[in-house]
GROMACS .gro file of C-alpha atoms in nm:
model
  509
    1UNK     CA    1  11.436  42.947   1.095
    2UNK     CA    2  11.084  42.927   1.205
    3UNK     CA    3  10.732  43.005   1.054
    4UNK     CA    4  10.424  43.122   1.255
    5UNK     CA    5  10.171  43.009   1.002
    6UNK     CA    6  10.114  42.738   0.766
    7UNK     CA    7  10.137  42.944   0.462
    8UNK     CA    8  10.463  43.105   0.576
    9UNK     CA    9  10.621  42.769   0.621
   10UNK     CA   10  10.684  42.703   0.293
   11UNK     CA   11  10.627  43.045   0.135
   12UNK     CA   12  10.958  43.176   0.299
   13UNK     CA   13  11.160  42.903   0.148
   14UNK     CA   14  10.986  42.959  -0.189
   15UNK     CA   15  11.072  43.318  -0.145
   16UNK     CA   16  11.446  43.246  -0.074
   17UNK     CA   17  11.478  42.989  -0.367
   18UNK     CA   18  11.351  43.265  -0.616
   19UNK     CA   19  11.599  43.532  -0.446
   20UNK     CA   20  11.877  43.273  -0.534
   21UNK     CA   21  11.734  43.234  -0.882
   22UNK     CA   22  11.715  43.621  -0.910
   23UNK     CA   23  12.079  43.672  -0.787
   24UNK     CA   24  12.198  43.381  -1.012
   25UNK     CA   25  12.056  43.590  -1.301
   26UNK     CA   26  12.205  43.915  -1.199
   27UNK     CA   27  12.538  43.768  -1.121
   28UNK     CA   28  12.585  43.539  -1.445
   29UNK     CA   29  12.472  43.811  -1.677
   30UNK     CA   30  12.725  44.063  -1.517
   31UNK     CA   31  12.396  44.313  -1.426
   32UNK     CA   32  12.497  44.304  -1.063
   33UNK     CA   33  12.833  44.537  -1.139
   34UNK     CA   34  12.655  44.812  -1.332
   35UNK     CA   35  12.577  45.009  -1.037
   36UNK     CA   36  12.937  44.981  -0.929
   37UNK     CA   37  13.041  45.130  -1.264
   38UNK     CA   38  12.774  45.403  -1.257
   39UNK     CA   39  12.891  45.473  -0.891
   40UNK     CA   40  13.256  45.524  -0.996
   41UNK     CA   41  13.179  45.710  -1.295
   42UNK     CA   42  12.941  45.947  -1.063
   43UNK     CA   43  13.245  45.994  -0.806
   44UNK     CA   44  13.491  46.076  -1.109
   45UNK     CA   45  13.253  46.319  -1.252
   46UNK     CA   46  13.213  46.502  -0.906
   47UNK     CA   47  13.577  46.507  -0.876
   48UNK     CA   48  13.623  46.681  -1.201
   49UNK     CA   49  13.404  46.959  -1.028
   50UNK     CA   50  13.627  47.017  -0.749
   51UNK     CA   51  14.009  47.119  -0.719
   52UNK     CA   52  14.076  47.237  -1.050
   53UNK     CA   53  14.338  47.468  -0.934
   54UNK     CA   54  14.492  47.223  -0.708
   55UNK     CA   55  14.608  46.975  -0.979
   56UNK     CA   56  14.495  46.683  -0.698
   57UNK     CA   57  14.190  46.534  -0.877
   58UNK     CA   58  14.354  46.149  -0.863
   59UNK     CA   59  14.440  46.193  -0.514
   60UNK     CA   60  14.070  46.305  -0.447
   61UNK     CA   61  13.914  46.036  -0.652
   62UNK     CA   62  14.094  45.757  -0.555
   63UNK     CA   63  13.989  45.731  -0.175
   64UNK     CA   64  13.642  45.805  -0.289
   65UNK     CA   65  13.622  45.529  -0.541
   66UNK     CA   66  13.758  45.274  -0.283
   67UNK     CA   67  13.526  45.389  -0.025
   68UNK     CA   68  13.235  45.322  -0.280
   69UNK     CA   69  13.360  44.994  -0.387
   70UNK     CA   70  13.461  44.854  -0.032
   71UNK     CA   71  13.115  44.956   0.091
   72UNK     CA   72  12.936  44.791  -0.187
   73UNK     CA   73  13.125  44.475  -0.185
   74UNK     CA   74  13.087  44.445   0.211
   75UNK     CA   75  12.703  44.493   0.138
   76UNK     CA   76  12.714  44.231  -0.103
   77UNK     CA   77  12.868  43.960   0.083
   78UNK     CA   78  12.673  44.009   0.377
   79UNK     CA   79  12.317  44.086   0.229
   80UNK     CA   80  12.329  43.929  -0.153
   81UNK     CA   81  12.577  43.657  -0.171
   82UNK     CA   82  12.363  43.320  -0.059
   83UNK     CA   83  12.578  43.134   0.194
   84UNK     CA   84  12.371  42.947   0.458
   85UNK     CA   85  12.169  42.652   0.305
   86UNK     CA   86  11.796  42.614   0.417
   87UNK     CA   87  11.564  42.370   0.331
   88UNK     CA   88  11.205  42.258   0.434
   89UNK     CA   89  11.319  42.022   0.696
   90UNK     CA   90  11.525  42.333   0.848
   91UNK     CA   91  11.244  42.543   0.872
   92UNK     CA   92  11.044  42.490   1.196
   93UNK     CA   93  10.673  42.557   1.235
   94UNK     CA   94  10.647  42.763   1.578
   95UNK     CA   95  10.398  42.586   1.821
   96UNK     CA   96  10.532  42.726   2.127
   97UNK     CA   97  10.224  42.957   2.180
   98UNK     CA   98   9.987  42.677   2.119
   99UNK     CA   99  10.148  42.466   2.385
  100UNK     CA  100  10.196  42.732   2.607
  101UNK     CA  101   9.810  42.788   2.609
  102UNK     CA  102   9.697  42.422   2.580
  103UNK     CA  103   9.616  42.423   2.210
  104UNK     CA  104   9.655  42.113   1.977
  105UNK     CA  105   9.789  42.267   1.626
  106UNK     CA  106   9.895  42.001   1.384
  107UNK     CA  107  10.218  42.027   1.173
  108UNK     CA  108  10.230  42.148   0.848
  109UNK     CA  109  10.298  41.815   0.686
  110UNK     CA  110   9.977  41.687   0.863
  111UNK     CA  111   9.762  41.963   0.750
  112UNK     CA  112   9.608  42.074   0.419
  113UNK     CA  113   9.941  42.224   0.313
  114UNK     CA  114  10.144  41.862   0.304
  115UNK     CA  115  10.063  41.880  -0.079
  116UNK     CA  116  10.243  42.208  -0.116
  117UNK     CA  117  10.506  42.115   0.119
  118UNK     CA  118  10.577  41.810  -0.072
  119UNK     CA  119  10.671  42.022  -0.372
  120UNK     CA  120  11.006  42.146  -0.186
  121UNK     CA  121  11.160  41.777  -0.109
  122UNK     CA  122  11.519  41.802  -0.224
  123UNK     CA  123  11.502  42.147  -0.299
  124UNK     CA  124  11.769  42.382  -0.102
  125UNK     CA  125  11.811  42.769  -0.075
  126UNK     CA  126  12.071  42.967   0.038
  127UNK     CA  127  12.019  43.276   0.263
  128UNK     CA  128  12.263  43.566   0.298
  129UNK     CA  129  12.415  43.572   0.656
  130UNK     CA  130  12.260  43.931   0.739
  131UNK     CA  131  11.885  43.824   0.634
  132UNK     CA  132  11.943  43.486   0.809
  133UNK     CA  133  12.028  43.676   1.140
  134UNK     CA  134  11.759  43.920   1.081
  135UNK     CA  135  11.489  43.635   1.039
  136UNK     CA  136  11.632  43.472   1.372
  137UNK     CA  137  11.614  43.817   1.574
  138UNK     CA  138  11.310  43.905   1.436
  139UNK     CA  139  11.115  43.581   1.528
  140UNK     CA  140  11.274  43.548   1.869
  141UNK     CA  141  11.158  43.909   1.972
  142UNK     CA  142  10.814  43.855   1.845
  143UNK     CA  143  10.781  43.491   2.022
  144UNK     CA  144  10.909  43.641   2.337
  145UNK     CA  145  10.641  43.931   2.317
  146UNK     CA  146  10.372  43.666   2.221
  147UNK     CA  147  10.461  43.458   2.542
  148UNK     CA  148  10.415  43.763   2.764
  149UNK     CA  149  10.039  43.791   2.649
  150UNK     CA  150   9.794  43.593   2.879
  151UNK     CA  151   9.618  43.297   2.691
  152UNK     CA  152   9.289  43.370   2.582
  153UNK     CA  153   8.995  43.153   2.477
  154UNK     CA  154   8.995  43.254   2.119
  155UNK     CA  155   8.632  43.295   2.109
  156UNK     CA  156   8.609  43.436   1.753
  157UNK     CA  157   8.810  43.182   1.613
  158UNK     CA  158   8.581  42.939   1.775
  159UNK     CA  159   8.263  43.106   1.638
  160UNK     CA  160   8.426  43.084   1.301
  161UNK     CA  161   8.506  42.725   1.311
  162UNK     CA  162   8.139  42.634   1.445
  163UNK     CA  163   7.954  42.868   1.171
  164UNK     CA  164   8.146  42.707   0.896
  165UNK     CA  165   8.031  42.363   1.003
  166UNK     CA  166   7.724  42.277   0.793
  167UNK     CA  167   7.490  41.974   0.786
  168UNK     CA  168   7.628  41.834   0.458
  169UNK     CA  169   7.435  41.508   0.487
  170UNK     CA  170   7.095  41.579   0.317
  171UNK     CA  171   6.924  41.304   0.462
  172UNK     CA  172   7.018  41.416   0.829
  173UNK     CA  173   6.923  41.793   0.738
  174UNK     CA  174   6.578  41.651   0.616
  175UNK     CA  175   6.545  41.465   0.931
  176UNK     CA  176   6.596  41.790   1.135
  177UNK     CA  177   6.336  41.971   0.926
  178UNK     CA  178   6.106  41.674   1.019
  179UNK     CA  179   6.159  41.707   1.363
  180UNK     CA  180   6.090  42.057   1.364
  181UNK     CA  181   5.784  42.021   1.179
  182UNK     CA  182   5.679  41.718   1.373
  183UNK     CA  183   5.774  41.796   1.739
  184UNK     CA  184   5.901  42.169   1.760
  185UNK     CA  185   5.612  42.337   1.634
  186UNK     CA  186   5.370  42.128   1.797
  187UNK     CA  187   5.517  42.178   2.136
  188UNK     CA  188   5.566  42.539   2.052
  189UNK     CA  189   5.203  42.586   1.966
  190UNK     CA  190   5.070  42.408   2.268
  191UNK     CA  191   5.324  42.616   2.512
  192UNK     CA  192   5.184  42.960   2.366
  193UNK     CA  193   4.811  42.845   2.394
  194UNK     CA  194   4.872  42.703   2.761
  195UNK     CA  195   5.062  42.998   2.902
  196UNK     CA  196   5.003  43.358   2.903
  197UNK     CA  197   5.327  43.479   3.026
  198UNK     CA  198   5.673  43.285   3.034
  199UNK     CA  199   5.962  43.335   3.238
  200UNK     CA  200   6.288  43.459   3.133
  201UNK     CA  201   6.456  43.101   3.176
  202UNK     CA  202   6.155  42.955   2.965
  203UNK     CA  203   6.188  43.208   2.706
  204UNK     CA  204   6.585  43.128   2.670
  205UNK     CA  205   6.502  42.757   2.619
  206UNK     CA  206   6.228  42.714   2.388
  207UNK     CA  207   6.408  42.919   2.118
  208UNK     CA  208   6.543  42.594   1.944
  209UNK     CA  209   6.431  42.267   1.855
  210UNK     CA  210   6.647  42.086   2.120
  211UNK     CA  211   6.497  42.293   2.419
  212UNK     CA  212   6.564  42.138   2.771
  213UNK     CA  213   6.216  42.275   2.861
  214UNK     CA  214   6.034  42.078   2.588
  215UNK     CA  215   6.265  41.777   2.680
  216UNK     CA  216   6.207  41.768   3.037
  217UNK     CA  217   5.858  41.916   3.103
  218UNK     CA  218   5.578  41.670   3.079
  219UNK     CA  219   5.331  41.722   2.807
  220UNK     CA  220   5.549  41.793   2.529
  221UNK     CA  221   5.848  41.600   2.402
  222UNK     CA  222   5.749  41.296   2.608
  223UNK     CA  223   5.358  41.330   2.487
  224UNK     CA  224   5.414  41.390   2.095
  225UNK     CA  225   5.554  41.121   1.871
  226UNK     CA  226   5.700  41.148   1.501
  227UNK     CA  227   5.378  41.110   1.256
  228UNK     CA  228   5.633  40.930   0.990
  229UNK     CA  229   5.822  40.627   1.052
  230UNK     CA  230   6.169  40.625   1.169
  231UNK     CA  231   6.408  40.326   1.064
  232UNK     CA  232   6.637  40.375   1.357
  233UNK     CA  233   6.326  40.243   1.578
  234UNK     CA  234   6.123  39.937   1.523
  235UNK     CA  235   5.773  39.932   1.515
  236UNK     CA  236   5.610  39.912   1.889
  237UNK     CA  237   5.233  39.828   1.893
  238UNK     CA  238   5.191  39.967   2.212
  239UNK     CA  239   5.343  40.275   2.176
  240UNK     CA  240   5.264  40.341   1.784
  241UNK     CA  241   4.883  40.199   1.815
  242UNK     CA  242   4.705  40.443   1.574
  243UNK     CA  243   4.984  40.458   1.326
  244UNK     CA  244   5.017  40.186   1.014
  245UNK     CA  245   5.298  39.960   1.049
  246UNK     CA  246   5.464  40.031   0.689
  247UNK     CA  247   5.783  39.798   0.795
  248UNK     CA  248   5.994  40.102   0.772
  249UNK     CA  249   6.016  40.167   1.115
  250UNK     CA  250   5.835  40.304   1.414
  251UNK     CA  251   5.711  40.638   1.564
  252UNK     CA  252   5.919  40.706   1.877
  253UNK     CA  253   5.839  41.008   2.101
  254UNK     CA  254   5.977  41.334   2.015
  255UNK     CA  255   6.205  41.305   2.352
  256UNK     CA  256   6.327  40.930   2.230
  257UNK     CA  257   6.385  41.086   1.876
  258UNK     CA  258   6.610  41.383   1.981
  259UNK     CA  259   6.842  41.202   2.290
  260UNK     CA  260   6.824  40.826   2.234
  261UNK     CA  261   7.188  40.749   2.252
  262UNK     CA  262   7.380  40.715   1.904
  263UNK     CA  263   7.034  40.679   1.724
  264UNK     CA  264   6.897  41.027   1.852
  265UNK     CA  265   6.920  41.311   1.629
  266UNK     CA  266   7.127  41.504   1.883
  267UNK     CA  267   7.442  41.292   1.864
  268UNK     CA  268   7.424  41.240   1.504
  269UNK     CA  269   7.388  41.615   1.445
  270UNK     CA  270   7.689  41.648   1.685
  271UNK     CA  271   7.892  41.432   1.448
  272UNK     CA  272   7.888  41.692   1.200
  273UNK     CA  273   8.165  41.877   1.390
  274UNK     CA  274   8.530  41.818   1.340
  275UNK     CA  275   8.752  41.688   1.649
  276UNK     CA  276   8.944  41.994   1.624
  277UNK     CA  277   8.619  42.232   1.694
  278UNK     CA  278   8.503  41.993   1.933
  279UNK     CA  279   8.819  42.017   2.131
  280UNK     CA  280   8.791  42.379   2.119
  281UNK     CA  281   8.451  42.395   2.227
  282UNK     CA  282   8.486  42.144   2.539
  283UNK     CA  283   8.800  42.374   2.629
  284UNK     CA  284   8.596  42.678   2.650
  285UNK     CA  285   8.258  42.542   2.788
  286UNK     CA  286   8.243  42.331   3.110
  287UNK     CA  287   8.069  42.006   3.108
  288UNK     CA  288   7.809  41.961   2.823
  289UNK     CA  289   7.733  42.338   2.802
  290UNK     CA  290   7.953  42.301   2.452
  291UNK     CA  291   7.682  42.081   2.306
  292UNK     CA  292   7.401  42.305   2.341
  293UNK     CA  293   7.590  42.592   2.212
  294UNK     CA  294   7.718  42.412   1.900
  295UNK     CA  295   7.370  42.227   1.838
  296UNK     CA  296   7.182  42.579   1.864
  297UNK     CA  297   7.404  42.697   1.564
  298UNK     CA  298   7.389  42.398   1.359
  299UNK     CA  299   7.031  42.317   1.377
  300UNK     CA  300   6.926  42.687   1.368
  301UNK     CA  301   6.703  42.795   1.072
  302UNK     CA  302   6.992  43.023   0.947
  303UNK     CA  303   7.244  42.738   0.926
  304UNK     CA  304   6.969  42.493   0.773
  305UNK     CA  305   6.905  42.726   0.506
  306UNK     CA  306   7.298  42.762   0.438
  307UNK     CA  307   7.333  42.412   0.425
  308UNK     CA  308   7.049  42.304   0.214
  309UNK     CA  309   6.836  42.467  -0.030
  310UNK     CA  310   6.707  42.750   0.170
  311UNK     CA  311   6.440  42.593   0.350
  312UNK     CA  312   6.395  42.610   0.716
  313UNK     CA  313   6.188  42.485   0.980
  314UNK     CA  314   5.947  42.782   1.019
  315UNK     CA  315   5.575  42.686   1.019
  316UNK     CA  316   5.454  42.677   0.656
  317UNK     CA  317   5.622  42.601   0.319
  318UNK     CA  318   5.596  42.724  -0.033
  319UNK     CA  319   5.708  42.399  -0.195
  320UNK     CA  320   5.359  42.319  -0.277
  321UNK     CA  321   5.280  42.671  -0.421
  322UNK     CA  322   5.244  42.664  -0.813
  323UNK     CA  323   5.201  42.913  -1.078
  324UNK     CA  324   5.278  43.292  -1.074
  325UNK     CA  325   5.245  43.315  -0.690
  326UNK     CA  326   5.475  43.014  -0.645
  327UNK     CA  327   5.762  43.170  -0.872
  328UNK     CA  328   5.725  43.505  -0.678
  329UNK     CA  329   5.778  43.306  -0.345
  330UNK     CA  330   6.047  43.131  -0.486
  331UNK     CA  331   6.242  43.437  -0.606
  332UNK     CA  332   6.175  43.590  -0.261
  333UNK     CA  333   6.316  43.326  -0.079
  334UNK     CA  334   6.622  43.296  -0.296
  335UNK     CA  335   6.691  43.674  -0.274
  336UNK     CA  336   6.625  43.614   0.124
  337UNK     CA  337   6.855  43.338   0.149
  338UNK     CA  338   7.128  43.553  -0.054
  339UNK     CA  339   7.103  43.821   0.213
  340UNK     CA  340   7.126  43.570   0.486
  341UNK     CA  341   7.425  43.408   0.355
  342UNK     CA  342   7.591  43.767   0.320
  343UNK     CA  343   7.463  43.861   0.677
  344UNK     CA  344   7.622  43.498   0.796
  345UNK     CA  345   7.969  43.587   0.654
  346UNK     CA  346   8.165  43.660   0.970
  347UNK     CA  347   8.394  43.935   0.786
  348UNK     CA  348   8.630  43.990   1.069
  349UNK     CA  349   8.634  43.606   1.138
  350UNK     CA  350   8.733  43.556   0.791
  351UNK     CA  351   8.988  43.842   0.795
  352UNK     CA  352   9.162  43.695   1.074
  353UNK     CA  353   9.218  43.388   0.880
  354UNK     CA  354   9.323  43.596   0.583
  355UNK     CA  355   9.585  43.834   0.754
  356UNK     CA  356   9.845  43.584   0.815
  357UNK     CA  357   9.837  43.446   0.467
  358UNK     CA  358   9.848  43.834   0.346
  359UNK     CA  359  10.155  43.858   0.584
  360UNK     CA  360  10.327  43.532   0.440
  361UNK     CA  361  10.282  43.660   0.075
  362UNK     CA  362  10.444  43.987   0.154
  363UNK     CA  363  10.722  43.820   0.321
  364UNK     CA  364  10.775  43.608   0.006
  365UNK     CA  365  10.770  43.921  -0.198
  366UNK     CA  366  11.011  44.120  -0.006
  367UNK     CA  367  11.251  43.823   0.003
  368UNK     CA  368  11.229  43.780  -0.375
  369UNK     CA  369  11.308  44.143  -0.469
  370UNK     CA  370  11.613  44.182  -0.228
  371UNK     CA  371  11.868  44.156  -0.532
  372UNK     CA  372  11.715  44.371  -0.742
  373UNK     CA  373  11.629  44.654  -0.465
  374UNK     CA  374  11.983  44.614  -0.356
  375UNK     CA  375  12.138  44.656  -0.731
  376UNK     CA  376  11.898  44.956  -0.797
  377UNK     CA  377  12.030  45.117  -0.495
  378UNK     CA  378  12.410  45.040  -0.577
  379UNK     CA  379  12.434  44.827  -0.272
  380UNK     CA  380  12.402  45.145  -0.019
  381UNK     CA  381  12.368  45.069   0.335
  382UNK     CA  382  12.047  45.283   0.386
  383UNK     CA  383  11.861  45.058   0.139
  384UNK     CA  384  12.000  44.743   0.388
  385UNK     CA  385  11.845  44.914   0.689
  386UNK     CA  386  11.520  45.040   0.527
  387UNK     CA  387  11.452  44.647   0.407
  388UNK     CA  388  11.547  44.527   0.761
  389UNK     CA  389  11.314  44.772   0.920
  390UNK     CA  390  11.038  44.652   0.677
  391UNK     CA  391  11.076  44.275   0.730
  392UNK     CA  392  11.118  44.308   1.098
  393UNK     CA  393  10.799  44.522   1.112
  394UNK     CA  394  10.591  44.277   0.905
  395UNK     CA  395  10.719  43.986   1.116
  396UNK     CA  396  10.650  44.146   1.441
  397UNK     CA  397  10.263  44.192   1.318
  398UNK     CA  398  10.221  43.877   1.446
  399UNK     CA  399  10.228  43.991   1.807
  400UNK     CA  400   9.982  44.281   1.741
  401UNK     CA  401   9.748  44.034   1.594
  402UNK     CA  402   9.787  43.821   1.887
  403UNK     CA  403   9.748  44.119   2.151
  404UNK     CA  404   9.424  44.185   1.939
  405UNK     CA  405   9.269  43.840   1.984
  406UNK     CA  406   9.345  43.880   2.360
  407UNK     CA  407   9.180  44.210   2.396
  408UNK     CA  408   8.891  44.091   2.169
  409UNK     CA  409   8.810  43.813   2.410
  410UNK     CA  410   8.807  44.048   2.706
  411UNK     CA  411   8.582  44.287   2.490
  412UNK     CA  412   8.331  43.986   2.414
  413UNK     CA  413   8.343  43.848   2.786
  414UNK     CA  414   8.236  44.185   2.914
  415UNK     CA  415   7.978  44.242   2.693
  416UNK     CA  416   7.792  43.910   2.670
  417UNK     CA  417   7.841  43.876   3.050
  418UNK     CA  418   7.658  44.186   3.071
  419UNK     CA  419   7.382  44.100   2.875
  420UNK     CA  420   7.332  43.777   3.060
  421UNK     CA  421   7.333  43.951   3.381
  422UNK     CA  422   7.018  44.196   3.233
  423UNK     CA  423   6.847  43.919   3.085
  424UNK     CA  424   6.878  44.000   2.729
  425UNK     CA  425   7.045  43.693   2.633
  426UNK     CA  426   6.867  43.420   2.447
  427UNK     CA  427   7.073  43.151   2.637
  428UNK     CA  428   7.146  43.080   2.999
  429UNK     CA  429   7.487  42.923   2.855
  430UNK     CA  430   7.774  43.179   2.852
  431UNK     CA  431   7.872  43.292   2.502
  432UNK     CA  432   7.605  43.096   2.350
  433UNK     CA  433   7.443  43.407   2.199
  434UNK     CA  434   7.783  43.520   2.067
  435UNK     CA  435   7.857  43.191   1.880
  436UNK     CA  436   7.508  43.204   1.705
  437UNK     CA  437   7.545  43.580   1.641
  438UNK     CA  438   7.656  43.707   1.281
  439UNK     CA  439   7.652  44.066   1.361
  440UNK     CA  440   7.842  44.216   1.622
  441UNK     CA  441   7.722  44.582   1.542
  442UNK     CA  442   7.903  44.891   1.394
  443UNK     CA  443   8.100  44.955   1.739
  444UNK     CA  444   8.246  44.616   1.767
  445UNK     CA  445   8.344  44.616   1.409
  446UNK     CA  446   8.489  44.950   1.440
  447UNK     CA  447   8.696  44.849   1.745
  448UNK     CA  448   8.795  44.518   1.564
  449UNK     CA  449   8.892  44.748   1.279
  450UNK     CA  450   9.114  44.955   1.513
  451UNK     CA  451   9.284  44.633   1.657
  452UNK     CA  452   9.352  44.403   1.346
  453UNK     CA  453   9.396  44.678   1.076
  454UNK     CA  454   9.473  45.011   1.227
  455UNK     CA  455   9.728  44.890   1.495
  456UNK     CA  456   9.949  44.703   1.222
  457UNK     CA  457   9.926  44.981   0.981
  458UNK     CA  458  10.026  45.248   1.225
  459UNK     CA  459  10.327  44.998   1.346
  460UNK     CA  460  10.422  44.966   0.979
  461UNK     CA  461  10.410  45.345   0.954
  462UNK     CA  462  10.625  45.414   1.245
  463UNK     CA  463  10.907  45.167   1.181
  464UNK     CA  464  10.924  45.251   0.816
  465UNK     CA  465  10.984  45.621   0.901
  466UNK     CA  466  11.220  45.510   1.159
  467UNK     CA  467  11.411  45.300   0.914
  468UNK     CA  468  11.430  45.568   0.644
  469UNK     CA  469  11.552  45.804   0.906
  470UNK     CA  470  11.809  45.551   1.043
  471UNK     CA  471  11.912  45.465   0.703
  472UNK     CA  472  11.971  45.832   0.615
  473UNK     CA  473  12.165  45.881   0.936
  474UNK     CA  474  12.407  45.567   0.843
  475UNK     CA  475  12.434  45.700   0.497
  476UNK     CA  476  12.525  46.037   0.636
  477UNK     CA  477  12.795  45.884   0.876
  478UNK     CA  478  12.940  45.662   0.598
  479UNK     CA  479  12.994  45.966   0.393
  480UNK     CA  480  13.132  46.153   0.683
  481UNK     CA  481  13.373  45.877   0.731
  482UNK     CA  482  13.456  45.867   0.377
  483UNK     CA  483  13.569  46.242   0.383
  484UNK     CA  484  13.858  46.185   0.624
  485UNK     CA  485  14.077  46.004   0.373
  486UNK     CA  486  13.948  46.222   0.100
  487UNK     CA  487  14.056  46.524   0.337
  488UNK     CA  488  14.388  46.371   0.396
  489UNK     CA  489  14.457  46.297   0.027
  490UNK     CA  490  14.368  46.675  -0.050
  491UNK     CA  491  14.602  46.800   0.213
  492UNK     CA  492  14.885  46.558   0.101
  493UNK     CA  493  14.821  46.680  -0.261
  494UNK     CA  494  14.842  47.057  -0.145
  495UNK     CA  495  15.171  46.976   0.078
  496UNK     CA  496  15.330  46.806  -0.234
  497UNK     CA  497  15.249  47.071  -0.446
  498UNK     CA  498  15.412  47.300  -0.219
  499UNK     CA  499  15.706  47.084  -0.206
  500UNK     CA  500  15.758  47.081  -0.550
  501UNK     CA  501  15.718  47.449  -0.608
  502UNK     CA  502  15.990  47.509  -0.337
  503UNK     CA  503  16.222  47.282  -0.500
  504UNK     CA  504  16.167  47.430  -0.859
  505UNK     CA  505  16.221  47.765  -0.710
  506UNK     CA  506  16.555  47.674  -0.528
  507UNK     CA  507  16.651  47.503  -0.861
  508UNK     CA  508  16.603  47.801  -1.057
  509UNK     CA  509  16.787  48.029  -0.787
   0.00000   0.00000   0.00000
């Protein structure tokens, strides 16, 4: 047995543990046999309504009762009685897609779910034969279909990971604010006053504090220096003349402050990203382009506001405002921050994270209640077919989400490549604007909703309808098959009755 998501890895086992407990309760209390009693009574009552003048009620009832009991016991044997053992070590996390596309995925034991997985040490569940075979067939079909989809770059997942990375170190966050105030704002003010018109390349570059234009153009970051001492660099009298030597460090140039090896602000900010996010970015962006894409978001005013208390590196501050005006300003800032946080929540990115969890929970729910559903349906084959179709449809949804992810990558590529070609992008790095975007527009959201929600819903609806229809056909076929011995019994009864009448009439003669 295999699983496609971390949550499914242990929820499937938990569902079968609960399934075994439910069946144990039904079998130990004798409730499992109650539907058989009602089914036999129903056959008997129906037979009483037939053949009143034939005297063959017993011959009619016997094959029908046998048929009902035999079919029910076969269904119980294959679909209710647990036979095949399974535990957490026999369930395998399917990483074939990750290997196919060169993505490093940790095992569930090495993930955040390790604590939940450890709860199942020593616990074993048994799976009925039919559901075990159905699970293997469903997963095999799903993985074969997924393998036929070309590998994508998973841009939306990458954006989700980047935008959920925050500057958790308050000292580093404050230093980003200082750099913006002491370097970026001064360089931007000089650029604005010394140039009447900027080229598209310059406009794209100067939109953030790590601008290549400010770093590589003389008179900007190489000219301005920090106005407060920085402990990472010692005081240099030739460089820092005019600044007091407070013993707390020197006053590096803005270029040194930003890009000086491990002491520079650039590398220390990049250290906030997890190893997995770094690998995703390096795989999607050639060379060092990933660094600009990642840094543009991490040091952006929006992320700085989400990471800290709402202050950003916009020119000016309301921290020194007191009285009524200060309270109103702080209230407005708080409301604005709340709106920005709401806007920054990437709805469909979070939805992609939640959907496999919902899928795993639904599987657990269906697995848990299988014994009850079978009992209430009196172990009808129609119910087995309907549940089988439901489980297969639910597990096959993984393929639709993989297909939706691939199509989503293609749409993003087309959209943002066109923006770059038309000069509408704020960065020359491909997809940098997508990474920093928190609002894809109504059209993109409608398309995403169609792919991630409507596709699976339509699929479930079609397969549920097919399951009910096929289940009804099988049920009708079983009923038709049962009529053959019933008709034979009826004909045998008529023949016996005729023979008795003949013998009796001869005896009288």
